[in-house]
PDB file of C-alpha atoms in Angstrom:
ATOM      1  CA  MET A   1       6.120  -8.304 -11.244  1.00 65.00           C
ATOM      2  CA  SER A   2       8.084  -5.948 -13.507  1.00 68.00           C
ATOM      3  CA  PHE A   3       5.656  -3.048 -13.020  1.00 68.00           C
ATOM      4  CA  PRO A   4       5.563  -3.267  -9.195  1.00 69.00           C
ATOM      5  CA  ILE A   5       9.366  -3.521  -9.101  1.00 75.00           C
ATOM      6  CA  ALA A   6       9.698  -0.509 -11.397  1.00 74.00           C
ATOM      7  CA  SER A   7       7.160   1.530  -9.437  1.00 80.00           C
ATOM      8  CA  ILE A   8       8.077   0.707  -5.828  1.00 82.00           C
ATOM      9  CA  ALA A   9      10.783   3.383  -5.570  1.00 84.00           C
ATOM     10  CA  LEU A  10       8.432   6.056  -6.954  1.00 85.00           C
ATOM     11  CA  VAL A  11       5.511   5.030  -4.752  1.00 87.00           C
ATOM     12  CA  ASN A  12       7.580   4.864  -1.546  1.00 89.00           C
ATOM     13  CA  SER A  13       9.323   8.157  -2.272  1.00 91.00           C
ATOM     14  CA  VAL A  14       5.912   9.823  -2.694  1.00 92.00           C
ATOM     15  CA  LEU A  15       4.582   8.229   0.505  1.00 94.00           C
ATOM     16  CA  PHE A  16       7.549   9.001   2.761  1.00 95.00           C
ATOM     17  CA  GLY A  17       8.192  12.384   1.135  1.00 93.00           C
ATOM     18  CA  VAL A  18       4.616  13.585   1.652  1.00 95.00           C
ATOM     19  CA  TYR A  19       4.549  12.146   5.187  1.00 96.00           C
ATOM     20  CA  SER A  20       7.832  13.800   6.226  1.00 93.00           C
ATOM     21  CA  ASN A  21       6.960  17.180   4.772  1.00 94.00           C
ATOM     22  CA  VAL A  22       3.401  17.273   6.131  1.00 96.00           C
ATOM     23  CA  LEU A  23       4.719  16.274   9.571  1.00 95.00           C
ATOM     24  CA  LEU A  24       7.313  19.066   9.343  1.00 93.00           C
ATOM     25  CA  VAL A  25       4.557  21.584   8.532  1.00 94.00           C
ATOM     26  CA  LEU A  26       2.359  20.344  11.398  1.00 94.00           C
ATOM     27  CA  THR A  27       5.105  20.246  14.050  1.00 92.00           C
ATOM     28  CA  ALA A  28       7.820  22.639  12.800  1.00 88.00           C
ATOM     29  CA  THR A  29      10.309  20.074  14.156  1.00 85.00           C
ATOM     30  CA  PRO A  30      13.206  19.070  11.863  1.00 84.00           C
ATOM     31  CA  TYR A  31      14.301  15.465  11.596  1.00 80.00           C
ATOM     32  CA  GLN A  32      17.386  16.037  13.770  1.00 79.00           C
ATOM     33  CA  GLU A  33      15.122  16.956  16.731  1.00 84.00           C
ATOM     34  CA  ARG A  34      12.480  14.303  16.088  1.00 84.00           C
ATOM     35  CA  TRP A  35      13.369  12.061  19.025  1.00 84.00           C
ATOM     36  CA  THR A  36      14.140  14.826  21.541  1.00 86.00           C
ATOM     37  CA  HIS A  37      10.919  16.687  20.651  1.00 89.00           C
ATOM     38  CA  PRO A  38       8.536  13.914  19.539  1.00 90.00           C
ATOM     39  CA  ALA A  39       5.463  14.807  17.533  1.00 92.00           C
ATOM     40  CA  MET A  40       1.935  14.197  18.794  1.00 94.00           C
ATOM     41  CA  TYR A  41       0.358  10.986  17.561  1.00 96.00           C
ATOM     42  CA  THR A  42      -2.510  12.945  16.007  1.00 96.00           C
ATOM     43  CA  ASP A  43       0.000  14.857  13.838  1.00 96.00           C
ATOM     44  CA  ILE A  44       1.720  11.608  12.860  1.00 96.00           C
ATOM     45  CA  PHE A  45      -1.639  10.057  11.949  1.00 97.00           C
ATOM     46  CA  LEU A  46      -2.693  13.061   9.844  1.00 97.00           C
ATOM     47  CA  ALA A  47       0.656  13.155   8.030  1.00 96.00           C
ATOM     48  CA  GLY A  48       0.425   9.411   7.352  1.00 96.00           C
ATOM     49  CA  CYS A  49      -3.136   9.778   6.053  1.00 97.00           C
ATOM     50  CA  MET A  50      -2.051  12.520   3.677  1.00 97.00           C
ATOM     51  CA  GLY A  51       0.841  10.383   2.446  1.00 95.00           C
ATOM     52  CA  GLY A  52      -1.537   7.464   1.864  1.00 94.00           C
ATOM     53  CA  PHE A  53      -4.036   9.657   0.020  1.00 95.00           C
ATOM     54  CA  VAL A  54      -1.431  11.007  -2.426  1.00 93.00           C
ATOM     55  CA  GLN A  55       0.285   7.641  -2.836  1.00 90.00           C
ATOM     56  CA  SER A  56      -2.946   5.859  -3.761  1.00 87.00           C
ATOM     57  CA  TYR A  57      -3.337   7.832  -6.984  1.00 83.00           C
ATOM     58  CA  CYS A  58       0.296   7.211  -7.990  1.00 84.00           C
ATOM     59  CA  LEU A  59      -0.034   3.509  -7.188  1.00 84.00           C
ATOM     60  CA  GLY A  60      -3.456   2.909  -8.789  1.00 83.00           C
ATOM     61  CA  PRO A  61      -2.512   2.210 -12.439  1.00 86.00           C
ATOM     62  CA  PHE A  62       0.527   0.077 -11.495  1.00 85.00           C
ATOM     63  CA  ASP A  63      -1.564  -1.923  -9.022  1.00 82.00           C
ATOM     64  CA  LEU A  64      -4.347  -2.470 -11.553  1.00 85.00           C
ATOM     65  CA  ILE A  65      -1.929  -3.882 -14.132  1.00 86.00           C
ATOM     66  CA  LYS A  66      -0.306  -6.130 -11.510  1.00 84.00           C
ATOM     67  CA  VAL A  67      -3.689  -7.514 -10.399  1.00 82.00           C
ATOM     68  CA  ARG A  68      -4.849  -8.121 -13.989  1.00 83.00           C
ATOM     69  CA  LEU A  69      -1.638  -9.981 -14.887  1.00 84.00           C
ATOM     70  CA  GLN A  70      -1.619 -12.029 -11.675  1.00 79.00           C
ATOM     71  CA  ASN A  71      -5.213 -13.112 -12.323  1.00 76.00           C
ATOM     72  CA  GLN A  72      -4.546 -14.091 -15.937  1.00 76.00           C
ATOM     73  CA  THR A  73      -5.178 -17.835 -15.902  1.00 65.00           C
ATOM     74  CA  GLU A  74      -4.695 -18.725 -19.580  1.00 61.00           C
ATOM     75  CA  PRO A  75      -1.997 -21.420 -20.021  1.00 59.00           C
ATOM     76  CA  ARG A  76       1.369 -20.549 -21.491  1.00 58.00           C
ATOM     77  CA  LEU A  77       1.264 -20.217 -25.253  1.00 56.00           C
ATOM     78  CA  LYS A  78       1.554 -23.551 -27.073  1.00 61.00           C
ATOM     79  CA  PRO A  79       1.075 -24.405 -30.762  1.00 62.00           C
ATOM     80  CA  GLY A  80      -2.630 -24.116 -31.488  1.00 61.00           C
ATOM     81  CA  SER A  81      -3.557 -22.668 -28.105  1.00 65.00           C
ATOM     82  CA  PRO A  82      -5.394 -19.314 -27.878  1.00 67.00           C
ATOM     83  CA  GLN A  83      -3.426 -16.132 -27.317  1.00 73.00           C
ATOM     84  CA  PRO A  84      -3.369 -14.928 -23.682  1.00 75.00           C
ATOM     85  CA  ARG A  85      -5.375 -11.786 -23.039  1.00 79.00           C
ATOM     86  CA  TYR A  86      -2.245  -9.830 -22.030  1.00 82.00           C
ATOM     87  CA  ARG A  87       1.282 -10.476 -23.311  1.00 82.00           C
ATOM     88  CA  GLY A  88       2.951  -8.310 -20.657  1.00 83.00           C
ATOM     89  CA  PRO A  89       2.512  -5.129 -18.582  1.00 84.00           C
ATOM     90  CA  LEU A  90       2.789  -2.689 -21.495  1.00 87.00           C
ATOM     91  CA  HIS A  91       0.360  -4.695 -23.610  1.00 88.00           C
ATOM     92  CA  CYS A  92      -1.974  -4.893 -20.600  1.00 87.00           C
ATOM     93  CA  MET A  93      -1.865  -1.107 -20.160  1.00 89.00           C
ATOM     94  CA  ALA A  94      -2.462  -0.505 -23.880  1.00 91.00           C
ATOM     95  CA  SER A  95      -5.389  -2.959 -23.915  1.00 89.00           C
ATOM     96  CA  ILE A  96      -7.036  -1.324 -20.902  1.00 87.00           C
ATOM     97  CA  LEU A  97      -6.677   2.132 -22.448  1.00 89.00           C
ATOM     98  CA  GLN A  98      -8.069   0.908 -25.768  1.00 89.00           C
ATOM     99  CA  LYS A  99     -11.073  -0.955 -24.336  1.00 86.00           C
ATOM    100  CA  GLU A 100     -11.856   0.973 -21.148  1.00 83.00           C
ATOM    101  CA  GLY A 101     -10.232   4.382 -21.644  1.00 86.00           C
ATOM    102  CA  VAL A 102      -8.240   6.356 -19.084  1.00 86.00           C
ATOM    103  CA  GLN A 103     -10.972   5.740 -16.517  1.00 83.00           C
ATOM    104  CA  GLY A 104     -10.352   2.003 -16.880  1.00 81.00           C
ATOM    105  CA  LEU A 105      -6.701   2.483 -15.926  1.00 84.00           C
ATOM    106  CA  LEU A 106      -7.876   4.170 -12.709  1.00 82.00           C
ATOM    107  CA  ARG A 107     -10.364   1.411 -11.866  1.00 79.00           C
ATOM    108  CA  GLY A 108     -10.113   0.642  -8.155  1.00 75.00           C
ATOM    109  CA  SER A 109      -8.208   3.851  -7.325  1.00 80.00           C
ATOM    110  CA  GLY A 110     -11.072   5.141  -5.207  1.00 83.00           C
ATOM    111  CA  THR A 111     -11.104   1.946  -3.154  1.00 83.00           C
ATOM    112  CA  LEU A 112      -7.307   2.092  -2.976  1.00 85.00           C
ATOM    113  CA  MET A 113      -7.588   5.627  -1.572  1.00 89.00           C
ATOM    114  CA  LEU A 114     -10.153   4.469   1.022  1.00 88.00           C
ATOM    115  CA  ARG A 115      -7.791   1.630   1.943  1.00 88.00           C
ATOM    116  CA  ASP A 116      -4.524   3.551   2.115  1.00 91.00           C
ATOM    117  CA  THR A 117      -5.580   6.860   3.681  1.00 94.00           C
ATOM    118  CA  PRO A 118      -6.428   5.629   7.208  1.00 94.00           C
ATOM    119  CA  THR A 119      -4.224   2.533   6.951  1.00 95.00           C
ATOM    120  CA  LEU A 120      -1.025   4.490   6.440  1.00 96.00           C
ATOM    121  CA  GLY A 121      -1.932   6.817   9.286  1.00 96.00           C
ATOM    122  CA  ILE A 122      -2.088   3.727  11.510  1.00 97.00           C
ATOM    123  CA  TYR A 123       1.114   2.458   9.884  1.00 97.00           C
ATOM    124  CA  PHE A 124       3.208   5.456  10.930  1.00 97.00           C
ATOM    125  CA  VAL A 125       1.598   5.742  14.377  1.00 97.00           C
ATOM    126  CA  THR A 126       2.400   2.069  15.094  1.00 97.00           C
ATOM    127  CA  TYR A 127       6.005   2.553  14.011  1.00 97.00           C
ATOM    128  CA  GLU A 128       6.508   5.683  16.106  1.00 96.00           C
ATOM    129  CA  TRP A 129       4.809   4.172  19.166  1.00 96.00           C
ATOM    130  CA  PHE A 130       6.944   1.032  19.085  1.00 96.00           C
ATOM    131  CA  CYS A 131      10.171   3.044  18.662  1.00 95.00           C
ATOM    132  CA  ARG A 132       9.305   5.311  21.601  1.00 94.00           C
ATOM    133  CA  TYR A 133       8.184   2.407  23.793  1.00 94.00           C
ATOM    134  CA  SER A 134      11.433   0.495  23.146  1.00 93.00           C
ATOM    135  CA  THR A 135      13.876   3.419  23.352  1.00 92.00           C
ATOM    136  CA  PRO A 136      14.923   5.603  26.342  1.00 91.00           C
ATOM    137  CA  LYS A 137      13.421   9.082  26.104  1.00 87.00           C
ATOM    138  CA  GLY A 138      15.446  11.503  23.979  1.00 82.00           C
ATOM    139  CA  GLN A 139      17.569   8.795  22.314  1.00 88.00           C
ATOM    140  CA  GLU A 140      17.436   7.501  18.750  1.00 90.00           C
ATOM    141  CA  PRO A 141      16.115   3.943  18.309  1.00 93.00           C
ATOM    142  CA  SER A 142      18.617   1.231  17.481  1.00 94.00           C
ATOM    143  CA  SER A 143      18.650  -0.546  14.118  1.00 94.00           C
ATOM    144  CA  THR A 144      17.056  -3.598  15.715  1.00 96.00           C
ATOM    145  CA  THR A 145      14.254  -1.495  17.172  1.00 96.00           C
ATOM    146  CA  VAL A 146      13.660   0.154  13.795  1.00 96.00           C
ATOM    147  CA  LEU A 147      13.493  -3.235  12.073  1.00 97.00           C
ATOM    148  CA  VAL A 148      11.027  -4.701  14.573  1.00 97.00           C
ATOM    149  CA  ALA A 149       8.924  -1.515  14.710  1.00 97.00           C
ATOM    150  CA  GLY A 150       8.755  -1.380  10.920  1.00 97.00           C
ATOM    151  CA  GLY A 151       7.735  -5.030  10.738  1.00 96.00           C
ATOM    152  CA  PHE A 152       4.927  -4.640  13.264  1.00 96.00           C
ATOM    153  CA  ALA A 153       3.786  -1.430  11.553  1.00 97.00           C
ATOM    154  CA  GLY A 154       3.485  -3.400   8.319  1.00 95.00           C
ATOM    155  CA  ILE A 155       1.390  -6.108   9.982  1.00 96.00           C
ATOM    156  CA  ALA A 156      -0.854  -3.554  11.719  1.00 95.00           C
ATOM    157  CA  SER A 157      -1.464  -1.766   8.429  1.00 93.00           C
ATOM    158  CA  TRP A 158      -2.436  -4.979   6.614  1.00 93.00           C
ATOM    159  CA  VAL A 159      -4.835  -6.030   9.374  1.00 93.00           C
ATOM    160  CA  THR A 160      -6.770  -2.809   8.750  1.00 92.00           C
ATOM    161  CA  ALA A 161      -6.205  -2.780   4.964  1.00 90.00           C
ATOM    162  CA  THR A 162      -7.155  -6.345   4.007  1.00 91.00           C
ATOM    163  CA  PRO A 163     -10.989  -5.935   3.907  1.00 90.00           C
ATOM    164  CA  LEU A 164     -10.768  -3.036   1.449  1.00 87.00           C
ATOM    165  CA  ASP A 165      -7.900  -4.727  -0.400  1.00 86.00           C
ATOM    166  CA  VAL A 166     -10.228  -7.641  -1.174  1.00 89.00           C
ATOM    167  CA  ILE A 167     -12.845  -5.216  -2.506  1.00 87.00           C
ATOM    168  CA  LYS A 168     -10.226  -3.257  -4.461  1.00 83.00           C
ATOM    169  CA  CYS A 169      -9.010  -6.379  -6.258  1.00 81.00           C
ATOM    170  CA  ARG A 170     -12.561  -7.406  -7.111  1.00 84.00           C
ATOM    171  CA  MET A 171     -13.325  -3.950  -8.472  1.00 80.00           C
ATOM    172  CA  GLN A 172     -10.131  -4.026 -10.542  1.00 75.00           C
ATOM    173  CA  MET A 173     -11.082  -7.388 -12.082  1.00 77.00           C
ATOM    174  CA  ASP A 174     -14.711  -6.373 -12.597  1.00 72.00           C
ATOM    175  CA  GLY A 175     -15.601  -5.775 -16.222  1.00 63.00           C
ATOM    176  CA  LEU A 176     -12.809  -7.982 -17.562  1.00 62.00           C
ATOM    177  CA  LYS A 177     -15.393 -10.491 -18.793  1.00 65.00           C
ATOM    178  CA  GLU A 178     -18.664  -9.085 -17.462  1.00 68.00           C
ATOM    179  CA  ARG A 179     -19.720  -6.330 -15.082  1.00 75.00           C
ATOM    180  CA  LEU A 180     -20.749  -7.761 -11.694  1.00 78.00           C
ATOM    181  CA  TYR A 181     -20.657  -4.750  -9.366  1.00 80.00           C
ATOM    182  CA  ARG A 182     -22.334  -1.357  -9.560  1.00 79.00           C
ATOM    183  CA  GLY A 183     -19.832   0.212  -7.169  1.00 80.00           C
ATOM    184  CA  VAL A 184     -17.818  -0.287  -3.980  1.00 82.00           C
ATOM    185  CA  VAL A 185     -20.834  -0.624  -1.655  1.00 87.00           C
ATOM    186  CA  HIS A 186     -22.539  -3.094  -3.997  1.00 87.00           C
ATOM    187  CA  CYS A 187     -19.337  -5.128  -4.224  1.00 87.00           C
ATOM    188  CA  MET A 188     -19.061  -5.257  -0.423  1.00 88.00           C
ATOM    189  CA  ALA A 189     -22.709  -6.234   0.008  1.00 90.00           C
ATOM    190  CA  SER A 190     -22.574  -8.919  -2.702  1.00 89.00           C
ATOM    191  CA  SER A 191     -19.353 -10.409  -1.327  1.00 88.00           C
ATOM    192  CA  LEU A 192     -20.741 -10.475   2.216  1.00 89.00           C
ATOM    193  CA  ARG A 193     -24.046 -12.022   1.134  1.00 90.00           C
ATOM    194  CA  GLN A 194     -22.472 -14.726  -1.035  1.00 90.00           C
ATOM    195  CA  GLU A 195     -19.342 -15.632   0.953  1.00 89.00           C
ATOM    196  CA  GLY A 196     -19.839 -14.400   4.517  1.00 90.00           C
ATOM    197  CA  PRO A 197     -17.702 -12.080   6.699  1.00 89.00           C
ATOM    198  CA  GLY A 198     -14.580 -14.211   6.298  1.00 88.00           C
ATOM    199  CA  VAL A 199     -14.242 -13.077   2.691  1.00 89.00           C
ATOM    200  CA  PHE A 200     -12.945  -9.691   3.874  1.00 89.00           C
ATOM    201  CA  PHE A 201      -9.880 -11.268   5.482  1.00 89.00           C
ATOM    202  CA  ARG A 202      -8.768 -13.532   2.667  1.00 88.00           C
ATOM    203  CA  GLY A 203      -5.034 -13.227   2.158  1.00 86.00           C
ATOM    204  CA  LEU A 204      -4.375 -11.665   5.568  1.00 89.00           C
ATOM    205  CA  THR A 205      -1.907 -14.372   6.632  1.00 90.00           C
ATOM    206  CA  ILE A 206       0.251 -14.134   3.512  1.00 90.00           C
ATOM    207  CA  ASN A 207       0.030 -10.327   3.498  1.00 88.00           C
ATOM    208  CA  SER A 208       1.209 -10.207   7.110  1.00 90.00           C
ATOM    209  CA  ALA A 209       4.041 -12.681   6.449  1.00 92.00           C
ATOM    210  CA  ARG A 210       5.204 -10.505   3.569  1.00 91.00           C
ATOM    211  CA  ALA A 211       4.655  -7.216   5.407  1.00 92.00           C
ATOM    212  CA  PHE A 212       7.045  -7.844   8.300  1.00 95.00           C
ATOM    213  CA  PRO A 213      10.357  -8.174   6.389  1.00 95.00           C
ATOM    214  CA  VAL A 214       9.401  -5.706   3.655  1.00 93.00           C
ATOM    215  CA  ASN A 215       8.467  -2.887   6.029  1.00 95.00           C
ATOM    216  CA  ALA A 216      11.287  -3.648   8.439  1.00 96.00           C
ATOM    217  CA  VAL A 217      13.805  -3.025   5.632  1.00 95.00           C
ATOM    218  CA  THR A 218      11.803  -0.058   4.315  1.00 94.00           C
ATOM    219  CA  PHE A 219      11.910   1.812   7.631  1.00 96.00           C
ATOM    220  CA  LEU A 220      15.561   0.955   8.261  1.00 95.00           C
ATOM    221  CA  SER A 221      16.441   2.368   4.834  1.00 94.00           C
ATOM    222  CA  TYR A 222      14.312   5.464   5.492  1.00 92.00           C
ATOM    223  CA  GLU A 223      15.965   6.178   8.848  1.00 92.00           C
ATOM    224  CA  TYR A 224      19.522   5.680   7.582  1.00 91.00           C
ATOM    225  CA  LEU A 225      18.973   7.797   4.478  1.00 89.00           C
ATOM    226  CA  LEU A 226      17.633  10.662   6.588  1.00 86.00           C
ATOM    227  CA  ARG A 227      20.578  10.381   8.979  1.00 85.00           C
ATOM    228  CA  TRP A 228      23.103  10.452   6.139  1.00 84.00           C
ATOM    229  CA  TRP A 229      21.411  13.289   4.250  1.00 78.00           C
ATOM    230  CA  GLY A 230      19.836  15.067   7.225  1.00 62.00           C
TER     231      GLY A 230
END
């Protein structure tokens, strides 16, 4: 988990920075006037999509290393036991570069982009809709509203993201021992044929349980930082 922890600040700053600035370009409305002159949902969706698109290429290498390490099933090193494939995140990155080249470090980034681009558009639209629905017109949402809106935005995004997240993880693990998939479409077709439609929603429950508190705190932090520095 050291790489995700180290990268989360960078990834979120890219996502929210791109989103805020694209929304400012589309609406010409500064943050201070955001609730008195709310943006159109289409502008929010487009800004969120752009943020997701840019974020996916920053997140790709970190996410690949996390997935490879989490799927490493060799037992802890004991006298006489074989060495694990990866001894840590830096060794994992060096091994991927050595065996698969720079392209290997970007494995799954295309699927990650397909996952995050529309998903994060939905993410920001859900958050904005819930805040507006729960707050009198022209007023700023309360901290409680922000927390709940952020949590539900996180769940909504994972409901739409999980099918491609399953494919992304399989593409990232592909080639570790042998190559199983010729591309994203082949991976989807093979998974569907062998395991049925339910395969695309594996992990949805745990992702949703994690998404609510994480995104609630993320949006509360975002709103308070903009208020303090606005």
